[in-house]
Coordinates of C-alpha atoms in Angstrom, one line a residue:
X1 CA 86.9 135.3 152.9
X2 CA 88.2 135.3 149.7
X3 CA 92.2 136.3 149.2
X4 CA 92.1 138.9 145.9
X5 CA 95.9 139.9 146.7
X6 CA 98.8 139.1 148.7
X7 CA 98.2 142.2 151.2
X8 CA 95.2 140.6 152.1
X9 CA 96.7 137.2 153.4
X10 CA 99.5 139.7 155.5
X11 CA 96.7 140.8 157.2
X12 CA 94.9 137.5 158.0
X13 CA 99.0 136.4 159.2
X14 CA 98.9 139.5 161.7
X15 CA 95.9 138.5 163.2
X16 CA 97.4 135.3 164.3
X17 CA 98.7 136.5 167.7
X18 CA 95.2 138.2 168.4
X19 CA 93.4 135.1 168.2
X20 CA 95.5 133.3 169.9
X21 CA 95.1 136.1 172.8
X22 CA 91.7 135.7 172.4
X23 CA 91.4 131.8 173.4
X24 CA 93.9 132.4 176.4
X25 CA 91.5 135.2 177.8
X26 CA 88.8 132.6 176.9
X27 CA 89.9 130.0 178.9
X28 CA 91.9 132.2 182.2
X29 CA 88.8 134.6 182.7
X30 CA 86.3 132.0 182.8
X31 CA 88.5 129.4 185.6
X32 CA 88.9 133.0 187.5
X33 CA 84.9 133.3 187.1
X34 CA 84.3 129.3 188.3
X35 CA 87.5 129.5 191.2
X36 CA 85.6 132.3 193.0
X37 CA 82.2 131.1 192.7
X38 CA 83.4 127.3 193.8
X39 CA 81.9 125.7 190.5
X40 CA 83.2 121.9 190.2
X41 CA 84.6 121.6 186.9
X42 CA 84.6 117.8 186.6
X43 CA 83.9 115.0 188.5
X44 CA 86.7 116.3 191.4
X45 CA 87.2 119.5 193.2
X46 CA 88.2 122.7 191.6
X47 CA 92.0 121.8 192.3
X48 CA 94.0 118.6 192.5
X49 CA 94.1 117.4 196.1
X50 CA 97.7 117.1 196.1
X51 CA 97.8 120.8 195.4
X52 CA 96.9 123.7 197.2
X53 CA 95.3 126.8 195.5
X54 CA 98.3 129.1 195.4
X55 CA 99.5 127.0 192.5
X56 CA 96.4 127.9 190.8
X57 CA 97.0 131.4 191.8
X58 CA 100.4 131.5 190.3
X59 CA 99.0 129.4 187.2
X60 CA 96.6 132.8 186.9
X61 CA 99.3 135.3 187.2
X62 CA 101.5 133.8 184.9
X63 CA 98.8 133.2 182.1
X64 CA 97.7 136.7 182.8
X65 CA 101.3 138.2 182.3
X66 CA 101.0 136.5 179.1
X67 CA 97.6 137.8 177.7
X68 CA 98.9 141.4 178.9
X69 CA 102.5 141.4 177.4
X70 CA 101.0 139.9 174.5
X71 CA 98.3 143.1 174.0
X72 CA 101.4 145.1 174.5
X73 CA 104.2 143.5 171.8
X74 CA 101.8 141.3 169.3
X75 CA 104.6 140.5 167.5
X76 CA 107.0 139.5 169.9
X77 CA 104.9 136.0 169.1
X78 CA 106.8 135.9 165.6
X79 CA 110.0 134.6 165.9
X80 CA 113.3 133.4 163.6
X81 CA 111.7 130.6 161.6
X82 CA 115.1 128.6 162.0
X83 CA 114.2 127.6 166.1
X84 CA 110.9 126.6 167.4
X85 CA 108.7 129.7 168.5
X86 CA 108.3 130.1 172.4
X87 CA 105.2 131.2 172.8
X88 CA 103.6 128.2 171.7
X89 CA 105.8 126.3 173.6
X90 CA 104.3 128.4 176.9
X91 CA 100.7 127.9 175.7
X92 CA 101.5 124.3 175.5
X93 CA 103.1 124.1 178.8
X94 CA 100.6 126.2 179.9
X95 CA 97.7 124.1 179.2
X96 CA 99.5 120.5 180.5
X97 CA 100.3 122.4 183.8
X98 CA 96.6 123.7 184.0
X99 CA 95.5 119.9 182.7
X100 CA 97.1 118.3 186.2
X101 CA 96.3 121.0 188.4
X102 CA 92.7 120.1 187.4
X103 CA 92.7 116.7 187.7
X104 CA 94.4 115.5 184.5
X105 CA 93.2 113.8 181.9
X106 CA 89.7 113.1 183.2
X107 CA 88.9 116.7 183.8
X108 CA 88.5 117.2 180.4
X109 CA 91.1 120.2 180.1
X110 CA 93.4 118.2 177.8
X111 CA 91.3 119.0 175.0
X112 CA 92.2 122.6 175.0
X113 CA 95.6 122.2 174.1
X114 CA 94.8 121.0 170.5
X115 CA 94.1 124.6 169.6
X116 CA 97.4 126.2 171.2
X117 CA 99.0 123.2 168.9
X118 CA 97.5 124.2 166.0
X119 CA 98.2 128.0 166.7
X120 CA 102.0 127.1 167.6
X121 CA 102.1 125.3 163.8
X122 CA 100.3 129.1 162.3
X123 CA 103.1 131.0 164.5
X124 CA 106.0 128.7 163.1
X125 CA 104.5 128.8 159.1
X126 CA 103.8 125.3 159.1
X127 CA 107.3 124.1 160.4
X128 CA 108.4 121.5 163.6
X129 CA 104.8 120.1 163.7
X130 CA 105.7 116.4 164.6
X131 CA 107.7 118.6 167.6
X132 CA 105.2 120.6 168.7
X133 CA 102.7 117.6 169.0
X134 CA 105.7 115.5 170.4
X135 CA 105.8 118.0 173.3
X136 CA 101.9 118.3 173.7
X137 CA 101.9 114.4 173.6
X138 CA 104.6 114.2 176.4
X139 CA 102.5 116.2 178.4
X140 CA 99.2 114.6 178.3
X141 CA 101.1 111.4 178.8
X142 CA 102.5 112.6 182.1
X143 CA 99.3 113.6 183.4
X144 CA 97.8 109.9 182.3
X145 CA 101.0 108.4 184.3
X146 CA 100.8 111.4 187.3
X147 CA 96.9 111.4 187.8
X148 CA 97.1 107.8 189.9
X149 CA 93.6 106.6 188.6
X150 CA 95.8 104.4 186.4
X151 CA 95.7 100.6 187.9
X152 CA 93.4 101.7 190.5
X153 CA 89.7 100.6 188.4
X154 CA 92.1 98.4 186.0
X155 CA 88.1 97.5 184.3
X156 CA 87.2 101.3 184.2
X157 CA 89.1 104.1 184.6
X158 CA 92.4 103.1 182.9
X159 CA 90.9 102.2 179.7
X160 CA 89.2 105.4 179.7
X161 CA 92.0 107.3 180.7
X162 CA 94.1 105.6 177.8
X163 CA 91.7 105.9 175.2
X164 CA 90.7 109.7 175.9
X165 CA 95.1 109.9 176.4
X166 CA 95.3 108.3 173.0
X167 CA 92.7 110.2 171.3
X168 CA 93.9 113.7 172.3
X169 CA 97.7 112.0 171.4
X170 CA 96.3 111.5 167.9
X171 CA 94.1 114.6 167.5
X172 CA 97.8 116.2 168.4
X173 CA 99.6 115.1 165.5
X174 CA 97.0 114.5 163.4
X175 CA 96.4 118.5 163.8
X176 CA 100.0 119.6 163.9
X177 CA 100.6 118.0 160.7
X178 CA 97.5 119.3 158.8
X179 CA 97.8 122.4 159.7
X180 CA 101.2 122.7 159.0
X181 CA 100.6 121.1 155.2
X182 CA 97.7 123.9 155.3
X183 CA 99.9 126.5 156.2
X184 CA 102.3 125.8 154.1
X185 CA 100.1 125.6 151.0
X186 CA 99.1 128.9 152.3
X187 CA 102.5 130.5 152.1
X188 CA 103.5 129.1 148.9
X189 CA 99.7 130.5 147.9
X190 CA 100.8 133.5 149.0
X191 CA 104.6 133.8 147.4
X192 CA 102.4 133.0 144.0
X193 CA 100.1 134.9 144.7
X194 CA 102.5 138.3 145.4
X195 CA 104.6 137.1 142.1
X196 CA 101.6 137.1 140.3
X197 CA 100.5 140.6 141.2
X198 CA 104.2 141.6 140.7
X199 CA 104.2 140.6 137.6
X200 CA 100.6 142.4 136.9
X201 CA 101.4 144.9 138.1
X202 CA 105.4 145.5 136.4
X203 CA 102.7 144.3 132.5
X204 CA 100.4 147.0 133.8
X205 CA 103.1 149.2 133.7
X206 CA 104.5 148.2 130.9
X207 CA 101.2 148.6 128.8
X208 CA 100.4 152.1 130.0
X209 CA 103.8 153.3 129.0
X210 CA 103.7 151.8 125.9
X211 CA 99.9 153.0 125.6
X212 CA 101.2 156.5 126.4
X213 CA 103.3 156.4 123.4
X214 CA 101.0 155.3 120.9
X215 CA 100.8 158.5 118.1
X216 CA 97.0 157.9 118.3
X217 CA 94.3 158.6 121.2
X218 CA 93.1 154.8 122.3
X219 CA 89.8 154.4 124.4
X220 CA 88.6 150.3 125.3
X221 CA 85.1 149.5 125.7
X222 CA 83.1 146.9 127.1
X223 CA 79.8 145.3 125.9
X224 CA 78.0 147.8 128.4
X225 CA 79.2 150.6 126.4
X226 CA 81.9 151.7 129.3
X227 CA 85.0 153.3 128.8
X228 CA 87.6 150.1 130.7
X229 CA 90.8 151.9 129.8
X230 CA 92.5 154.5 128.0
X231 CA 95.8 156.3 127.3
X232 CA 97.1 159.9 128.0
X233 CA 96.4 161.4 124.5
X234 CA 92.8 160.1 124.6
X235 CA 92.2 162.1 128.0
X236 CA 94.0 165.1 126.4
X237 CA 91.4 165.3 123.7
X238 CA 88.5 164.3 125.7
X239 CA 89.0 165.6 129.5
X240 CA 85.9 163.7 130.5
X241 CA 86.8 160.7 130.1
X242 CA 86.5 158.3 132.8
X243 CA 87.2 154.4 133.7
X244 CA 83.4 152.7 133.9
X245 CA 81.7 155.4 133.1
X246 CA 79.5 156.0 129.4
X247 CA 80.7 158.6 127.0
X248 CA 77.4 159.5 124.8
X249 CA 80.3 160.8 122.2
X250 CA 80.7 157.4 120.8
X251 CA 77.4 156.1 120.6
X252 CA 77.5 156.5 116.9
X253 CA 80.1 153.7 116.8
X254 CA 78.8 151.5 119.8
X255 CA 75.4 151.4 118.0
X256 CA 77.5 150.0 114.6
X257 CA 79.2 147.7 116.9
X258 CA 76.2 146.3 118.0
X259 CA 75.1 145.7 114.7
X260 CA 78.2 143.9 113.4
X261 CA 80.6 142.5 116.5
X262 CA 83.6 141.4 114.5
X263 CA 84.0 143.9 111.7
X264 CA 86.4 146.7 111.6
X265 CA 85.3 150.3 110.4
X266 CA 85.8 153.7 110.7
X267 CA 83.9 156.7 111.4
X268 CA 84.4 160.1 111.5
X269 CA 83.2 162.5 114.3
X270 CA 82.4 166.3 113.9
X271 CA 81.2 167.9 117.3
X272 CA 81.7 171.1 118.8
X273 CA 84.4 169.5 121.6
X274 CA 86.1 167.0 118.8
X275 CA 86.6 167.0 115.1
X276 CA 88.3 163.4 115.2
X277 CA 88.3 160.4 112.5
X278 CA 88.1 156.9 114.7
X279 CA 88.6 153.8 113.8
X280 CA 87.2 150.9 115.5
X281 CA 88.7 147.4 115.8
X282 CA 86.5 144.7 117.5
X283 CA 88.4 142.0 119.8
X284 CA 86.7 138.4 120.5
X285 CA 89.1 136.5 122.2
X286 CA 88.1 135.6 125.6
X287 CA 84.3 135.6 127.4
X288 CA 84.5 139.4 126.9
X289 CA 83.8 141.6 124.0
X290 CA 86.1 144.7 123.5
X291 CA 86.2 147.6 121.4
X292 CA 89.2 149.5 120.8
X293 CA 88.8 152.7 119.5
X294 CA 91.8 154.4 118.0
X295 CA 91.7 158.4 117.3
X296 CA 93.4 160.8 115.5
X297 CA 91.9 164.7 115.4
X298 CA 91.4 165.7 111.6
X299 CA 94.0 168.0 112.3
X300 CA 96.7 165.9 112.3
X301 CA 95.7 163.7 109.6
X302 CA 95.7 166.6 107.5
X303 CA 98.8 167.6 108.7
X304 CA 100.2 163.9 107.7
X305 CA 98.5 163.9 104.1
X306 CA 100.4 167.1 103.8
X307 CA 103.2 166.0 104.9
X308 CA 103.3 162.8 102.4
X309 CA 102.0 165.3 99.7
X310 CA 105.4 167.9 100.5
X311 CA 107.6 164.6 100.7
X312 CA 106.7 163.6 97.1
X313 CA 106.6 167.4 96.2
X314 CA 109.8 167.7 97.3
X315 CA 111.3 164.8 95.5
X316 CA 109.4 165.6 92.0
X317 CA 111.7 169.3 92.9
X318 CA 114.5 167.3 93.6
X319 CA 114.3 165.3 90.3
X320 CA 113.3 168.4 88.3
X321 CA 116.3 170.3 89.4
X322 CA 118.6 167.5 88.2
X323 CA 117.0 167.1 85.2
X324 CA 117.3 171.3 84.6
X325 CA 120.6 171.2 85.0
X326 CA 121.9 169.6 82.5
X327 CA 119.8 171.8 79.9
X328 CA 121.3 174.8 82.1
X329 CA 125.0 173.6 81.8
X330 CA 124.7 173.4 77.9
X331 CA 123.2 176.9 77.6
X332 CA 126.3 177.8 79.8
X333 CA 128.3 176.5 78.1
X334 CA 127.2 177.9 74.9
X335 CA 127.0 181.1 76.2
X336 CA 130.5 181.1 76.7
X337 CA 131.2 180.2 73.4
X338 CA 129.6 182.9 72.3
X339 CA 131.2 185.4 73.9
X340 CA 134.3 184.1 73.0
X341 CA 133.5 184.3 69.4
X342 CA 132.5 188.1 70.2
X343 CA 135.6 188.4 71.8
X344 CA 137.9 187.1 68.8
X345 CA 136.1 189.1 66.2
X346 CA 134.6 192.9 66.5
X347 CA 132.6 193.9 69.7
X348 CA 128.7 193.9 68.8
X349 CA 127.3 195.7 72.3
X350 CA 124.1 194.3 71.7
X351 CA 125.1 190.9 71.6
X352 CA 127.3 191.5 74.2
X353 CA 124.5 192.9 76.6
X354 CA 122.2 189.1 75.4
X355 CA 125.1 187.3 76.4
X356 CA 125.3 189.4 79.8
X357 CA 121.2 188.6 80.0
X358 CA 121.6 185.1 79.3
X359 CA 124.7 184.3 82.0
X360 CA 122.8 186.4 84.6
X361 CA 119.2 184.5 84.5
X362 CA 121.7 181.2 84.5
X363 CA 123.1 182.2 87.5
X364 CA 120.0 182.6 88.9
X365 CA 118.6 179.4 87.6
X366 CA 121.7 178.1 89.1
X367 CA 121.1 179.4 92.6
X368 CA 117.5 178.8 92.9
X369 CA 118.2 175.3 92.2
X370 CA 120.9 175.4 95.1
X371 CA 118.2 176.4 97.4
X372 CA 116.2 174.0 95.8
X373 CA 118.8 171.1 97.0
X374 CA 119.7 172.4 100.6
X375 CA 115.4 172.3 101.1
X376 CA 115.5 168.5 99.9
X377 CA 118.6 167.8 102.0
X378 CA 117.3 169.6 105.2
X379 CA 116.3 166.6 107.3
X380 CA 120.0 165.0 106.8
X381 CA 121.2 167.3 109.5
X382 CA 124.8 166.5 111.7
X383 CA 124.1 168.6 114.5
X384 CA 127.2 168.7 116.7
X385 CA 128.2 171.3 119.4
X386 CA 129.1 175.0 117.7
X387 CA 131.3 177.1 120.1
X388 CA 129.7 180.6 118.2
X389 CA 132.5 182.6 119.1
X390 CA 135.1 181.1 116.6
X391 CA 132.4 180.1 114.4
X392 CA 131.3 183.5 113.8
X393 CA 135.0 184.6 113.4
X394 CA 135.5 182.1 110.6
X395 CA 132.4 182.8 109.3
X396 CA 132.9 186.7 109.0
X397 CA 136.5 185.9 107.4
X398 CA 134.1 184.1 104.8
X399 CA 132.1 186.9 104.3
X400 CA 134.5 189.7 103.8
X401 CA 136.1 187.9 101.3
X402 CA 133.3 187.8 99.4
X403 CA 132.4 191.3 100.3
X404 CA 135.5 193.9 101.1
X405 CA 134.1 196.3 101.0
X406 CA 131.9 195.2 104.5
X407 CA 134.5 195.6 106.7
X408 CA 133.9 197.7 109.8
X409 CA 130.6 197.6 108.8
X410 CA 129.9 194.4 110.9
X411 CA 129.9 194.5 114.7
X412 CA 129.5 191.6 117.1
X413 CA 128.1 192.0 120.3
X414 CA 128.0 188.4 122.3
X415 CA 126.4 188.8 125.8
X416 CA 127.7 185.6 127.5
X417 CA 130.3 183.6 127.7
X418 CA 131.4 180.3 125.9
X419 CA 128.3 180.4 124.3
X420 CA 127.4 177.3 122.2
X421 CA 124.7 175.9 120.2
X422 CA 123.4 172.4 119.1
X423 CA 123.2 173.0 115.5
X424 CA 124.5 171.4 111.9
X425 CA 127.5 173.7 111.0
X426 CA 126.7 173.7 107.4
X427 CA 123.1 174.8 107.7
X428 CA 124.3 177.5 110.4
X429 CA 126.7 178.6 108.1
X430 CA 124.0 178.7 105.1
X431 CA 121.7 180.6 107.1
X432 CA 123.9 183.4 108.4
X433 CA 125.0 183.8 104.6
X434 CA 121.6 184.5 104.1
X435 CA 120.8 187.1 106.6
X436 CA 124.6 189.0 106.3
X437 CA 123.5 189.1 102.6
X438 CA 119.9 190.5 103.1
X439 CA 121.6 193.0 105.9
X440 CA 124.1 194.1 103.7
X441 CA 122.1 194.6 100.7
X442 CA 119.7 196.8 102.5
X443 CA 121.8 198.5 105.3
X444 CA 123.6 202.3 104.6
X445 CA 127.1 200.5 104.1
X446 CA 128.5 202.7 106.2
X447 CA 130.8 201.6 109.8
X448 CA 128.4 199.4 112.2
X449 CA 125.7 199.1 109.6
X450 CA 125.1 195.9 110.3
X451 CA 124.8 194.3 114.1
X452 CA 124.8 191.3 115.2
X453 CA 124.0 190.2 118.7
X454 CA 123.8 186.9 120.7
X455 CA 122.3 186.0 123.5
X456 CA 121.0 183.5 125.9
X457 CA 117.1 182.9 125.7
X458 CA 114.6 181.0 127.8
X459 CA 114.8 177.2 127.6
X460 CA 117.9 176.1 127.0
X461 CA 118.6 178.4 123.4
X462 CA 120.0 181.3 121.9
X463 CA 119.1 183.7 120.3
X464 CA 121.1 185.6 117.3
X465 CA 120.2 189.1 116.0
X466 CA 120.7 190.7 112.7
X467 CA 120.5 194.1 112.2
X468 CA 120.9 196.6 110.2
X469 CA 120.5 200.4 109.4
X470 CA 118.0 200.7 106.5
X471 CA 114.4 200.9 106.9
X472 CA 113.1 197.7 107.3
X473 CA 110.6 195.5 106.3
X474 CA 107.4 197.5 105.0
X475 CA 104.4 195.8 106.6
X476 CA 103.0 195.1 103.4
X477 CA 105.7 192.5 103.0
X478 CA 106.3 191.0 106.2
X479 CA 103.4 188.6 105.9
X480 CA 105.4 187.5 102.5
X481 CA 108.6 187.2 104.2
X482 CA 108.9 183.5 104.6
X483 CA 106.9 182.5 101.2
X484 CA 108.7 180.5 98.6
X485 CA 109.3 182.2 95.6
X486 CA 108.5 185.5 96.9
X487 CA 111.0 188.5 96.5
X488 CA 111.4 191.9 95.6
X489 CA 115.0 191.6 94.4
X490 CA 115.1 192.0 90.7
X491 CA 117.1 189.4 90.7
X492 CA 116.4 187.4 93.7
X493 CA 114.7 183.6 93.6
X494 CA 112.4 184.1 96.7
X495 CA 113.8 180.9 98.3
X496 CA 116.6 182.6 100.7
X497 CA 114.3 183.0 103.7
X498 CA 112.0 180.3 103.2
X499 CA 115.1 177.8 103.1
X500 CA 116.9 179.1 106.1
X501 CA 113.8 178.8 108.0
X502 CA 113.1 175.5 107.1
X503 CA 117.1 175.0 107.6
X504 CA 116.6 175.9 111.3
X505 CA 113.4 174.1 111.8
X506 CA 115.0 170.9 111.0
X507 CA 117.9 171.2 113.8
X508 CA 115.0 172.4 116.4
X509 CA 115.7 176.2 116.0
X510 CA 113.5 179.4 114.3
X511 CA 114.1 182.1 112.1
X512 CA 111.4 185.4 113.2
X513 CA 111.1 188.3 112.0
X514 CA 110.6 191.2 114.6
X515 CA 108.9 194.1 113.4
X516 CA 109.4 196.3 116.6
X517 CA 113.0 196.2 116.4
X518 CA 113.3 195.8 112.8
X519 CA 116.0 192.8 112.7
X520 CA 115.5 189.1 111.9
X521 CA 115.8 186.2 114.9
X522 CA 117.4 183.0 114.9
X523 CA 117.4 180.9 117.8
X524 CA 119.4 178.3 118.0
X525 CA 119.1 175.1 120.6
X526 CA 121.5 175.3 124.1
X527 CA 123.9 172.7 124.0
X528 CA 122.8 170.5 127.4
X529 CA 124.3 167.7 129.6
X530 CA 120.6 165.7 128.6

């Protein structure tokens, strides 16, 4: 039997104390058998002739206490490793008393108590042999000395008697100690052997965890065309996956694979159950031939090449809004000029309304280029935890300063308490201007125009409402809403909504606009203990 893992050599350990139940039933049931049919076992009577048969009798009962305690408690066999084990010390005994009562050494019974040595070095892991045979030794010894055939045939008997004594003496210690150097290869086999699978099994582990958070789908296969292993993503896009079976998708690639073992490629797979680019990378280390296949749907690496493509978009914006303002500041600036050489000399209402034209189109250069620079700057978020309660209250302060005329028009209704959101304060604070502005701008301007309520939503956010009395959103523009550069303000830049959204997508929130109810969402992340 070959040992693949450590649970399998705990099992061939707990079958010691069944065989060694097994070779006491093997040798009591078969003297019962011979006793009552009044077989000779050797070349005397059934029993010593200095003993009567009760001592057999009691030899019986005692061996067959043992055979039936031992069915009952197997392991009480097993004891502390620090003392000798007492069972095998009974076997022993057991077989030297059963050795005399039979005759002693001549009988032949002697022989059997080189098993129960052996056994008693299995019990005790491969410790106190040289005792064990010391006290088997002893025994057969005394049976040599207590038989009497010694100095009787001086020629004869006594050199047989010593040299069977002195064989079985040997066999004793000779067996004690190999087994024990057997067993305790064994054990230290074993120790390596469970470290070893420890260790597999903690890299195994390891491996699939960091498999699991590889961006990519990964699928391993063998020369045989069968999938060996894979990760979570791969089974996500291809639910019938499975270990050692074939997956006709990627025949396409094992048939180039074939053709060329130790080149790289890639290939890109359009079927109705997977529109996925692969990329295949041979590995030839070792006596077997792998091929790992790494996938990525055509989704998202579309989704990446757009995202590189918005990255440098967004820094040619960046760039082009520095280099504008500097043009912008001198048209400013000579603007003002103007209008101060208006000023000193006599009022000229049509150059007065250009210079009106010209600072108003600055302005809005200036603000679309503001939006233009929070958009860049939206992934440098400092979220931190926002009690809204005094946030609103300092940010309604803000507002009516800039807009007097709002107040009373603005009513707060927060539906929990202690509220708070995970958010960065400055883009919050950005975003609200936004929709206060849009609200005001459209509502009646009259008390409670505009509403504005909080709220707890599902999984862990919040939700913030703003509302206000005008007519809403035709439908016609709703689709539009979040576009860049779409408005119908005459003087608006089409970049307020599309930057607040993208302000709250970058600290895990969403701006929505809800037709039914005719008010625009932002949800905002829960502050958590995670």
């Amino acid at each position: 039997m070959v040992i693949s893992n450590p649970r399998e050599l705990e099992k061939l350990k707990d079958r010691i104390p069944n065989l060694i139940n097994i070779i006491r039933v093997a040798i009591v049931f078969p003297l019962m058998i011979m006793h009552i049919l009044g077989l000779e076992t050797g070349s005397r009577a059934n029993l010593h002739a200095s003993w009567t048969a009760w001592a057999f009798y009691v030899w019986l009962a005692i061996a067959c206490w043992l055979i039936f305690f031992s069915i009952i408690h197997p392991h009480w066999q097993w004891q502390a490793l620090r003392i000798p084990s007492f069972s095998a010390v009974a076997d022993i005994t057991m077989i030297g008393v059963l050795t005399y009562l039979f005759g002693g050494i001549d009988s032949g019974f002697g022989i059997l108590i080189l098993p129960f040595v052996v056994c008693s070095c299995l019990l005790s892991y491969g410790r106190y042999p040289l005792l064990y045979a010391s006290y088997a030794a002893i025994l057969l010894i005394f049976n040599a000395i207590a038989d009497g055939d010694i100095g009787k045939y001086p020629l004869i008997s006594d050199a047989r008697t010593a040299s069977a004594t002195f064989i079985l003496v040997a066999a004793s210690y000779l067996s004690a100690i190999f087994t024990s150097l057997s067993v305790r290869y064994i054990d230290r086999a074993g120790k390596l052997a469970h470290e070893n699978h420890a260790a597999y099994r903690r890299i195994r582990g390891l491996n699939q965890t960091v498999l699991n958070r590889v961006q990519e789908a990964v699928v391993v296969i063998n020369v045989e065309h069968q999938t060996i292993l894979f990760n979570k993503k791969a089974k996500d896009l291809l639910p019938t996956l499975e270990i050692g079976q074939h997956t006709a998708l990627f025949d396409p690639i094992t048939v180039l694979w074939d053709k060329a073992s130790s080149r790289t490629f890639e290939r890109n797979i359009d079927t109705p159950g997977l529109n996925a680019g692969i990329r295949a990378v041979p590995v030839n280390k070792g006596p077997d031939k792998l091929l790992i296949l790494y996938i990525r749907p055509q989704s998202e690496i579309q989704a990446e090449a757009l995202s590189v493509k918005l990255a440098a978009l967004g820094q040619l914006t960046a760039n082009l809004a520095h280099e504008i303002r500097n043009p912008m500041s001198a048209i400013r600036h000579a603007n003002d000029l103007l209008r101060e050489n208006m000023e000193a000399g006599a009022a000229d209402p049509f150059n007065a309304k250009l210079c009106k034209i010209i600072d108003g189109n600055v302005c809005r250069i200036d603000k679309m280029l503001e939006d233009i620079s929070s958009l860049n700057k939206r992934n440098k978020t400092e979220r931190e935890t926002i009690g809204l309660i005094p946030f609103w209250e300092e940010f309604k302060q803000e507002f009516l300063l800039g807009h007097p005329d709002a107040a009373g028009c603005i009513r707060l209704d927060m539906q929990g308490n202690h509220l708070t959101a995970y958010f960065d304060p400055a883009h919050l604070r950005q975003i609200m201007w936004n929709l206060a502005n849009n609200a005001w701008r459209h509502s009646r301007k009259r008390n409670g125009s505009i509403a504005v309520v909080a709220r707890p939503a599902q999984k862990n956010t919040i939700s913030i409402l703003f509302a206000d009395d005008g007519g809403g959103v035709p439908p016609e523009v709703q689709e539009h809403l979040f576009e860049p550069f779409y408005t119908t303000a005459k003087n608006g830049t089409g970049l307020g909504l599309y930057v607040a959204r993208e302000l709250a997508h970058a600290n895990f929130g969403d701006l929505t606009y809800l037709p039914e109810a005719k008010c625009f969402e932002l949800t905002l992340p829960e502050k958590t203990n995670d």
